Short mmCIF file of C-alpha atoms (C1' of nucleotides) in Angstrom, two decimals:
data_model
loop_
_atom_site.label_atom_id
_atom_site.label_comp_id
_atom_site.label_asym_id
_atom_site.label_seq_id
_atom_site.Cartn_x
_atom_site.Cartn_y
_atom_site.Cartn_z
CA UNK B 1 -170.32 87.85 38.93
CA UNK B 2 -167.52 88.95 41.20
CA UNK B 3 -168.64 89.94 44.64
CA UNK B 4 -167.10 93.07 45.98
CA UNK B 5 -165.33 92.66 49.26
CA UNK B 6 -164.97 95.62 51.56
CA UNK B 7 -161.83 94.55 53.34
CA UNK B 8 -158.11 94.73 53.00
CA UNK B 9 -156.26 91.53 53.74
CA UNK B 10 -152.52 91.05 54.17
CA UNK B 11 -150.96 87.60 53.98
CA UNK B 12 -147.58 87.20 55.67
CA UNK B 13 -145.52 84.14 54.75
CA UNK B 14 -142.03 83.40 56.12
CA UNK B 15 -139.55 82.60 53.34
CA UNK B 16 -138.30 78.99 53.69
CA UNK B 17 -139.50 79.17 57.27
CA UNK B 18 -137.70 76.24 58.89
CA UNK B 19 -134.48 77.02 57.07
CA UNK B 20 -134.59 80.73 57.86
CA UNK B 21 -135.37 80.07 61.49
CA UNK B 22 -132.58 77.53 61.86
CA UNK B 23 -130.24 80.02 60.17
CA UNK B 24 -131.16 82.77 62.62
CA UNK B 25 -130.74 80.43 65.58
CA UNK B 26 -127.32 79.23 64.37
CA UNK B 27 -126.09 82.79 63.93
CA UNK B 28 -127.42 83.69 67.34
CA UNK B 29 -125.41 80.81 68.79
CA UNK B 30 -122.26 82.15 67.17
CA UNK B 31 -121.98 80.01 64.06
CA UNK B 32 -120.12 81.59 61.18
CA UNK B 33 -122.01 80.38 58.13
CA UNK B 34 -125.45 81.58 57.29
CA UNK B 35 -127.06 78.43 55.91
CA UNK B 36 -129.34 80.60 53.79
CA UNK B 37 -126.35 81.48 51.61
CA UNK B 38 -125.17 77.94 50.87
CA UNK B 39 -126.93 74.95 49.28
CA UNK B 40 -128.72 73.58 52.35
CA UNK B 41 -131.93 71.93 53.43
CA UNK B 42 -133.73 71.15 56.65
CA UNK B 43 -134.19 67.39 56.76
CA UNK B 44 -134.82 64.61 59.24
CA UNK B 45 -132.75 61.65 60.30
CA UNK B 46 -132.45 59.18 57.44
CA UNK B 47 -131.50 56.33 59.76
CA UNK B 48 -134.91 56.76 61.33
CA UNK B 49 -136.45 57.00 57.84
CA UNK B 50 -137.34 60.65 58.28
CA UNK B 51 -135.30 61.62 55.26
CA UNK B 52 -137.35 64.26 53.49
CA UNK B 53 -136.60 67.86 52.61
CA UNK B 54 -138.68 70.09 54.91
CA UNK B 55 -137.23 73.39 53.62
CA UNK B 56 -134.52 74.46 51.20
CA UNK B 57 -132.25 77.47 50.80
CA UNK B 58 -132.29 79.60 47.66
CA UNK B 59 -128.93 78.14 46.52
CA UNK B 60 -130.32 74.61 47.06
CA UNK B 61 -133.36 75.48 44.99
CA UNK B 62 -131.03 76.30 42.09
CA UNK B 63 -130.06 72.61 42.03
CA UNK B 64 -133.70 71.71 41.47
CA UNK B 65 -134.29 70.52 45.02
CA UNK B 66 -137.93 70.69 46.06
CA UNK B 67 -139.67 70.47 49.42
CA UNK B 68 -140.95 66.99 50.18
CA UNK B 69 -138.43 65.04 48.15
CA UNK B 70 -136.10 62.53 49.76
CA UNK B 71 -132.72 63.65 51.03
CA UNK B 72 -131.27 60.84 48.95
CA UNK B 73 -132.55 62.39 45.75
CA UNK B 74 -131.68 65.92 46.92
CA UNK B 75 -128.09 64.80 47.47
CA UNK B 76 -127.94 63.35 44.00
CA UNK B 77 -128.84 66.77 42.65
CA UNK B 78 -126.29 68.48 44.89
CA UNK B 79 -123.59 66.21 46.39
CA UNK B 80 -122.27 68.91 48.74
CA UNK B 81 -125.70 69.64 50.17
CA UNK B 82 -125.69 70.72 53.81
CA UNK B 83 -128.44 68.93 55.71
CA UNK B 84 -129.59 70.57 58.92
CA UNK B 85 -131.68 68.79 61.56
CA UNK B 86 -134.99 70.53 62.32
CA UNK B 87 -135.50 72.07 65.75
CA UNK B 88 -139.20 72.51 66.34
CA UNK B 89 -138.82 74.32 69.64
CA UNK B 90 -136.87 77.03 67.81
CA UNK B 91 -139.60 77.16 65.15
CA UNK B 92 -142.35 77.55 67.70
CA UNK B 93 -140.43 80.37 69.35
CA UNK B 94 -139.72 82.22 66.09
CA UNK B 95 -143.33 81.81 65.01
CA UNK B 96 -144.55 83.20 68.31
CA UNK B 97 -142.20 86.18 68.12
CA UNK B 98 -143.46 87.03 64.66
CA UNK B 99 -147.11 86.70 65.69
CA UNK B 100 -146.48 89.05 68.61
CA UNK B 101 -145.21 91.71 66.23
CA UNK B 102 -148.11 91.21 63.81
CA UNK B 103 -150.66 91.49 66.58
CA UNK B 104 -149.49 95.05 67.17
CA UNK B 105 -150.94 96.00 63.79
CA UNK B 106 -154.43 94.56 64.14
CA UNK B 107 -156.41 92.29 66.45
CA UNK B 108 -158.05 90.83 63.31
CA UNK B 109 -155.39 88.22 62.73
CA UNK B 110 -155.66 84.57 61.74
CA UNK B 111 -152.73 82.23 62.07
CA UNK B 112 -152.96 79.87 59.11
CA UNK B 113 -149.95 77.69 59.93
CA UNK B 114 -146.74 77.93 61.92
CA UNK B 115 -145.32 80.40 59.39
CA UNK B 116 -148.29 82.10 57.73
CA UNK B 117 -151.02 84.41 58.78
CA UNK B 118 -153.74 86.70 57.51
CA UNK B 119 -154.29 90.23 58.79
CA UNK B 120 -157.61 92.00 58.24
CA UNK B 121 -157.97 95.77 57.91
CA UNK B 122 -160.83 98.11 57.05
CA UNK B 123 -161.28 99.30 53.48
CA UNK B 124 -160.32 102.78 54.63
CA UNK B 125 -156.62 101.88 54.80
CA UNK B 126 -156.49 100.77 51.16
CA UNK B 127 -154.28 103.64 50.01
CA UNK B 128 -151.79 102.90 52.75
CA UNK B 129 -151.99 99.09 52.59
CA UNK B 130 -148.76 98.58 50.69
CA UNK B 131 -146.86 101.00 52.85
CA UNK B 132 -148.13 99.13 55.90
CA UNK B 133 -147.10 95.81 54.37
CA UNK B 134 -143.59 97.06 53.69
CA UNK B 135 -143.19 98.34 57.21
CA UNK B 136 -144.31 94.99 58.65
CA UNK B 137 -141.96 93.08 56.38
CA UNK B 138 -138.98 95.30 57.14
CA UNK B 139 -139.64 95.33 60.84
CA UNK B 140 -139.68 91.53 61.02
CA UNK B 141 -136.41 91.42 59.09
CA UNK B 142 -134.78 94.00 61.34
CA UNK B 143 -136.02 92.73 64.68
CA UNK B 144 -136.15 88.98 64.11
CA UNK B 145 -133.55 88.49 61.40
CA UNK B 146 -135.59 86.61 58.82
CA UNK B 147 -137.51 87.66 55.72
CA UNK B 148 -141.15 87.28 54.80
CA UNK B 149 -143.27 87.75 51.73
CA UNK B 150 -146.36 89.91 52.04
CA UNK B 151 -149.44 89.71 49.84
CA UNK B 152 -151.93 92.57 49.75
CA UNK B 153 -155.49 92.30 48.43
CA UNK B 154 -159.17 92.43 49.29
CA UNK B 155 -159.63 88.79 50.31
CA UNK B 156 -157.64 85.92 51.75
CA UNK B 157 -157.29 83.93 48.56
CA UNK B 158 -155.87 86.84 46.57
CA UNK B 159 -153.63 87.94 49.43
CA UNK B 160 -152.22 84.44 49.67
CA UNK B 161 -151.72 84.15 45.92
CA UNK B 162 -150.02 87.55 46.01
CA UNK B 163 -147.53 86.54 48.68
CA UNK B 164 -146.50 83.52 46.59
CA UNK B 165 -145.70 85.57 43.49
CA UNK B 166 -141.98 86.22 43.70
CA UNK B 167 -139.74 85.39 46.63
CA UNK B 168 -137.99 86.12 48.89
CA UNK B 169 -138.38 89.32 50.90
CA UNK B 170 -140.98 90.81 48.58
CA UNK B 171 -144.38 92.46 48.74
CA UNK B 172 -146.98 92.08 46.00
CA UNK B 173 -150.50 93.33 45.60
CA UNK B 174 -153.13 91.33 43.73
CA UNK B 175 -156.34 93.32 43.54
CA UNK B 176 -159.14 92.16 41.22
CA UNK B 177 -158.02 94.43 38.41
CA UNK B 178 -154.54 92.83 38.56
CA UNK B 179 -155.73 89.21 38.37
CA UNK B 180 -155.60 89.02 34.60
CA UNK B 181 -151.97 90.14 34.39
CA UNK B 182 -150.50 88.66 37.54
CA UNK B 183 -152.44 85.48 38.26
CA UNK B 184 -154.02 84.16 35.07
CA UNK B 185 -150.73 83.40 33.27
CA UNK B 186 -149.58 81.09 36.10
CA UNK B 187 -149.65 77.30 35.62
CA UNK B 188 -152.76 75.72 37.06
CA UNK B 189 -151.02 73.92 39.95
CA UNK B 190 -150.02 77.26 41.45
CA UNK B 191 -153.62 77.99 42.34
CA UNK B 192 -154.36 77.39 46.00
CA UNK B 193 -156.13 74.02 46.44
CA UNK B 194 -155.09 72.68 43.04
CA UNK B 195 -152.63 69.90 43.76
CA UNK B 196 -150.92 67.32 41.60
CA UNK B 197 -153.94 65.11 41.02
CA UNK B 198 -156.32 67.90 40.08
CA UNK B 199 -153.70 69.62 37.92
CA UNK B 200 -153.33 66.41 35.94
CA UNK B 201 -157.08 66.09 35.43
CA UNK B 202 -157.39 69.75 34.48
CA UNK B 203 -154.61 69.41 31.93
CA UNK B 204 -156.54 66.59 30.33
CA UNK B 205 -159.31 69.14 29.75
CA UNK B 206 -156.71 71.42 28.18
CA UNK B 207 -156.82 73.70 31.19
CA UNK B 208 -153.18 74.67 31.66
CA UNK B 209 -153.18 78.08 33.31
CA UNK B 210 -155.23 79.70 36.05
CA UNK B 211 -156.72 81.89 33.32
CA UNK B 212 -157.86 78.80 31.37
CA UNK B 213 -159.66 77.61 34.48
CA UNK B 214 -161.22 81.01 35.17
CA UNK B 215 -162.72 81.14 31.69
CA UNK B 216 -163.91 77.52 31.62
CA UNK B 217 -167.58 76.50 31.84
CA UNK B 218 -168.25 76.24 35.57
CA UNK B 219 -171.10 73.75 35.08
CA UNK B 220 -168.78 71.28 33.38
CA UNK B 221 -166.29 71.74 36.21
CA UNK B 222 -169.02 71.13 38.74
CA UNK B 223 -170.06 67.94 36.94
CA UNK B 224 -166.54 66.59 36.86
CA UNK B 225 -165.16 67.83 40.19
CA UNK B 226 -168.34 68.28 42.27
CA UNK B 227 -168.31 71.15 44.79
CA UNK B 228 -164.54 71.30 44.47
CA UNK B 229 -164.90 72.26 40.79
CA UNK B 230 -166.97 75.31 41.59
CA UNK B 231 -164.60 76.31 44.38
CA UNK B 232 -161.42 76.27 42.29
CA UNK B 233 -163.25 78.08 39.48
CA UNK B 234 -164.16 80.82 41.96
CA UNK B 235 -160.57 80.93 43.18
CA UNK B 236 -159.29 81.26 39.62
CA UNK B 237 -161.57 84.29 39.32
CA UNK B 238 -160.28 85.73 42.57
CA UNK B 239 -163.51 85.10 44.45
CA UNK B 240 -163.31 84.09 48.10
CA UNK B 241 -165.95 85.04 50.63
CA UNK B 242 -164.20 83.59 53.69
CA UNK B 243 -163.40 85.95 56.52
CA UNK B 244 -160.23 86.47 58.49
CA UNK B 245 -161.06 84.41 61.58
CA UNK B 246 -159.42 86.00 64.58
CA UNK B 247 -160.81 83.48 67.07
CA UNK B 248 -159.06 80.14 66.91
CA UNK B 249 -161.43 77.47 65.67
CA UNK B 250 -161.83 74.34 67.74
CA UNK B 251 -159.57 71.44 66.84
CA UNK B 252 -161.61 68.67 65.19
CA UNK B 253 -159.05 65.87 65.22
CA UNK B 254 -156.07 64.99 67.38
CA UNK B 255 -153.71 62.56 65.72
CA UNK B 256 -150.29 61.07 66.28
CA UNK B 257 -148.39 58.88 63.87
CA UNK B 258 -144.89 57.55 63.57
CA UNK B 259 -142.68 56.09 60.89
CA UNK B 260 -141.02 53.21 62.65
CA UNK B 261 -137.21 53.01 62.15
CA UNK B 262 -137.52 49.41 60.93
CA UNK B 263 -140.66 47.74 59.66
CA UNK B 264 -142.89 46.22 62.30
CA UNK B 265 -143.78 42.63 61.54
CA UNK B 266 -145.47 41.34 64.68
CA UNK B 267 -148.70 42.18 66.42
CA UNK B 268 -146.88 42.67 69.72
CA UNK B 269 -144.50 45.28 68.33
CA UNK B 270 -147.43 47.04 66.70
CA UNK B 271 -149.31 47.07 70.02
CA UNK B 272 -146.38 48.75 71.74
CA UNK B 273 -146.36 51.51 69.17
CA UNK B 274 -150.14 51.88 69.32
CA UNK B 275 -149.88 52.17 73.10
CA UNK B 276 -147.51 55.11 72.99
CA UNK B 277 -149.53 56.79 70.24
CA UNK B 278 -152.71 56.28 72.29
CA UNK B 279 -151.09 57.77 75.38
CA UNK B 280 -150.00 60.80 73.41
CA UNK B 281 -153.56 61.32 72.16
CA UNK B 282 -155.05 60.78 75.61
CA UNK B 283 -152.72 63.25 77.22
CA UNK B 284 -153.49 65.91 74.61
CA UNK B 285 -157.23 65.32 75.00
CA UNK B 286 -156.98 65.79 78.74
CA UNK B 287 -154.79 68.84 78.35
CA UNK B 288 -157.49 70.42 76.17
CA UNK B 289 -160.26 69.09 78.43
CA UNK B 290 -161.77 67.22 75.50
CA UNK B 291 -163.22 63.79 74.90
CA UNK B 292 -163.42 61.96 71.57
CA UNK B 293 -166.25 59.87 70.18
CA UNK B 294 -164.34 58.21 67.39
CA UNK B 295 -160.95 56.52 67.02
CA UNK B 296 -159.08 55.60 63.89
CA UNK B 297 -155.93 53.63 63.19
CA UNK B 298 -153.85 54.13 60.05
CA UNK B 299 -151.28 51.78 58.66
CA UNK B 300 -148.66 52.42 55.98
CA UNK B 301 -147.07 49.26 54.66
CA UNK B 302 -143.53 48.85 53.36
CA UNK B 303 -144.79 49.54 49.82
CA UNK B 304 -146.07 52.93 51.01
CA UNK B 305 -149.71 51.93 50.68
CA UNK B 306 -151.94 53.51 53.34
CA UNK B 307 -155.16 52.21 54.79
CA UNK B 308 -157.17 52.91 57.90
CA UNK B 309 -160.03 51.69 60.02
CA UNK B 310 -162.14 53.79 62.32
CA UNK B 311 -164.82 53.21 64.90
CA UNK B 312 -167.37 55.27 66.69
CA UNK B 313 -167.35 54.83 70.46
CA UNK B 314 -170.44 54.19 72.55
CA UNK B 315 -169.13 56.50 75.28
CA UNK B 316 -166.89 59.52 74.62
CA UNK B 317 -163.52 59.10 76.26
CA UNK B 318 -160.19 60.69 77.14
CA UNK B 319 -158.74 57.56 78.68
CA UNK B 320 -155.45 56.15 77.42
CA UNK B 321 -156.66 52.65 78.06
CA UNK B 322 -159.93 52.99 76.17
CA UNK B 323 -158.16 54.64 73.25
CA UNK B 324 -155.53 51.92 73.22
CA UNK B 325 -157.99 49.03 73.50
CA UNK B 326 -160.05 50.48 70.66
CA UNK B 327 -156.96 51.06 68.54
CA UNK B 328 -155.84 47.49 69.15
CA UNK B 329 -159.17 46.14 67.94
CA UNK B 330 -159.12 48.37 64.88
CA UNK B 331 -155.58 47.29 64.11
CA UNK B 332 -156.46 43.61 64.37
CA UNK B 333 -159.27 44.09 61.86
CA UNK B 334 -157.30 46.26 59.50
CA UNK B 335 -153.81 44.78 59.37
CA UNK B 336 -153.09 42.67 56.30
CA UNK B 337 -150.14 40.94 57.98
CA UNK B 338 -147.55 42.75 55.93
CA UNK B 339 -144.52 44.73 57.11
CA UNK B 340 -145.59 48.06 58.60
CA UNK B 341 -143.71 51.30 58.00
CA UNK B 342 -146.01 53.72 59.80
CA UNK B 343 -148.71 53.52 62.43
CA UNK B 344 -151.10 56.28 63.38
CA UNK B 345 -153.91 56.82 65.85
CA UNK B 346 -156.42 59.65 65.56
CA UNK B 347 -159.20 60.81 67.85
CA UNK B 348 -162.10 62.71 66.27
CA UNK B 349 -165.61 63.96 67.00
CA UNK B 350 -164.14 65.92 69.85
CA UNK B 351 -166.35 67.52 72.46
CA UNK B 352 -166.16 69.15 75.85
CA UNK B 353 -165.08 66.88 78.66
CA UNK B 354 -167.56 68.42 81.10
CA UNK B 355 -170.44 67.93 78.70
CA UNK B 356 -169.64 64.25 78.33
CA UNK B 357 -169.11 63.79 82.04
CA UNK B 358 -172.62 64.93 82.93
CA UNK B 359 -174.17 63.04 80.05
CA UNK B 360 -172.44 59.81 80.99
CA UNK B 361 -173.90 57.26 83.30
CA UNK B 362 -173.21 53.67 84.29
CA UNK B 363 -169.46 53.75 84.05
CA UNK B 364 -167.98 53.85 87.54
CA UNK B 365 -164.52 53.08 86.26
CA UNK B 366 -164.12 56.46 84.67
CA UNK B 367 -162.86 58.02 87.86
CA UNK B 368 -160.32 55.26 88.39
CA UNK B 369 -158.99 55.62 84.86
CA UNK B 370 -158.86 59.35 85.27
CA UNK B 371 -156.69 59.19 88.35
CA UNK B 372 -154.36 56.73 86.67
CA UNK B 373 -154.04 58.87 83.57
CA UNK B 374 -153.46 62.05 85.50
CA UNK B 375 -150.80 60.38 87.65
CA UNK B 376 -149.04 59.27 84.50
CA UNK B 377 -149.46 62.71 82.92
CA UNK B 378 -147.52 64.09 85.85
CA UNK B 379 -144.74 61.54 85.44
CA UNK B 380 -144.50 62.30 81.75
CA UNK B 381 -144.54 66.01 82.27
CA UNK B 382 -141.68 65.60 84.70
CA UNK B 383 -139.48 63.23 82.71
CA UNK B 384 -140.63 63.79 79.13
CA UNK B 385 -141.57 60.91 76.81
CA UNK B 386 -140.42 61.31 73.22
CA UNK B 387 -138.61 58.27 71.96
CA UNK B 388 -140.65 55.24 71.09
CA UNK B 389 -138.04 53.08 72.80
CA UNK B 390 -138.42 54.86 76.09
CA UNK B 391 -142.19 54.84 75.76
CA UNK B 392 -142.24 51.13 75.19
CA UNK B 393 -140.47 50.63 78.49
CA UNK B 394 -143.02 52.82 80.18
CA UNK B 395 -145.81 51.02 78.39
CA UNK B 396 -144.71 47.71 79.80
CA UNK B 397 -144.73 49.25 83.22
CA UNK B 398 -148.14 50.73 82.59
CA UNK B 399 -149.43 47.37 81.41
CA UNK B 400 -149.06 46.14 84.99
CA UNK B 401 -150.67 49.19 86.46
CA UNK B 402 -153.59 48.91 84.14
CA UNK B 403 -154.48 45.30 84.91
CA UNK B 404 -155.91 46.38 88.22
CA UNK B 405 -158.30 48.70 86.51
CA UNK B 406 -159.43 46.45 83.69
CA UNK B 407 -163.15 46.76 83.23
CA UNK B 408 -163.44 44.99 79.88
CA UNK B 409 -164.70 48.03 78.11
"C1'" DT N 1 -130.21 55.24 54.06
"C1'" DC N 2 -135.50 57.00 48.79
"C1'" DT N 3 -140.21 59.01 50.19
"C1'" DG N 4 -142.42 63.26 57.82
"C1'" DG N 5 -146.20 64.58 60.58
"C1'" DG N 6 -150.38 67.12 61.69
"C1'" DG N 7 -154.34 68.89 60.01
"C1'" DT N 8 -159.26 70.01 57.03
"C1'" DC N 9 -162.80 68.78 53.97
"C1'" DC N 10 -165.38 65.97 50.59
"C1'" DT N 11 -167.47 61.80 48.43
"C1'" DA N 12 -169.28 57.22 47.87
"C1'" DG N 13 -171.60 53.35 49.45
"C1'" DG N 14 -174.08 50.61 52.81
"C1'" DA N 15 -177.25 50.27 56.81
"C1'" DC N 16 -181.33 51.67 58.63
"C1'" DC N 17 -185.61 54.28 59.27
"C1'" DC N 18 -189.79 56.43 57.62
"C1'" DT L 1 -195.98 40.96 46.24
"C1'" DC L 2 -193.30 44.48 44.15
"C1'" DT L 3 -191.28 48.93 43.83
"C1'" DG L 4 -189.41 53.70 45.44
"C1'" DG L 5 -187.34 57.60 47.51
"C1'" DG L 6 -185.50 60.80 51.13
"C1'" DG L 7 -182.77 61.47 55.17
"C1'" DT L 8 -179.22 60.33 58.54
"C1'" DC L 9 -175.41 57.88 60.34
"C1'" DC L 10 -171.29 55.36 59.72
"C1'" DT L 11 -166.91 53.87 57.44
"C1'" DA L 12 -163.15 54.01 53.95
"C1'" DG L 13 -160.56 56.51 51.04
"C1'" DG L 14 -158.62 60.41 48.89
"C1'" DA L 15 -157.86 65.24 47.79
"C1'" DC L 16 -155.66 69.33 49.57
"C1'" DC L 17 -152.85 72.47 52.87
"C1'" DC L 18 -148.44 73.66 55.68
#
DNA sequence: TCTGGGGTCCTAGGACCC
DNA sequence: TCTGGGGTCCTAGGACCC
């Protein structure tokens, strides 16, 4: 039974976002070549082991280069590949400029990621929906210099699937009556929320296309894939009851992780990294006026195996020191004494700072920690913090400062 | 010089309580 | 003495998204 949805939803998706945005920025700065027209990718610094493809140009795609693969392998496919360093401040700016334009069309707008968003409209505009989509697409191209794909349908899932159909600089509709022709022939992994692992398991059931999934027995899917089975079956049938959420939902987790340029082998080195990660988390918590009630530490070893430990806190906190001390303890319990490639710290079970402050009692050191953290926030805001190296120097300095406030929490 | 970083959500199993 | 089940909380791990 397909539920009828009374809304029109547009999905706007920037084509090769990072690459397009870097291209626009380079042209703006007077560079001659448009990197969109040559085999190019956006990729990180391989010497810091950030060597993955974050976005690719259309010519690069013709060499079989895919997002997420290593630059090493991308270069083997295309020896003359141009690799461009990402510039996230440019991306944030371009994203913001696009969102400002989109907001002119409706207040019912949900940003889904840095380069995607959903726009909700009343059913009454249905006849003009495509025209509206085209004008949005062309206006972004004209005013901002990059192209987007637009999907038009009656719910978010179908609008998103529509915008993925053929790229770049295209608009597609995907209303329920078009599902059979436009969506069902696609391979199963092109369905939103069906990744590599699920695609493999579905293929073992002889489910190869989205249509195969749509027509499969939902009870068997539910048995094998639990709630996820029913969800992807609904998606394959174009059913999605979720609303365009114009109000930003509260962040549930704040995390920070880093691939270390060379494997960490000692506890002390690991502690230094955990300290700067903890400070980053603490600062962001305080900026959002939030406290966390749970901390987790993740480790990726040199064989790329990940594991993590987490711990619920007795008292919610936004203190660098408490986060760090907890992370240190978690690390000591988790670490298998093998070379470490990546370390991460995450704070979850977030809640309002003010709520926790009134509900807290018996911890007089909170105010002391607060003043220390806010003093350091000011220093960091003034001088910036970025590189792990620089942070480690600051950490050592902070180590001294912190001794005076140690309360053995 | 092969493989980033930041998120959301779900499940399973154990502890503990009634 | 033995057996049982439901509910909640916590942790670890894994799927997916961009």
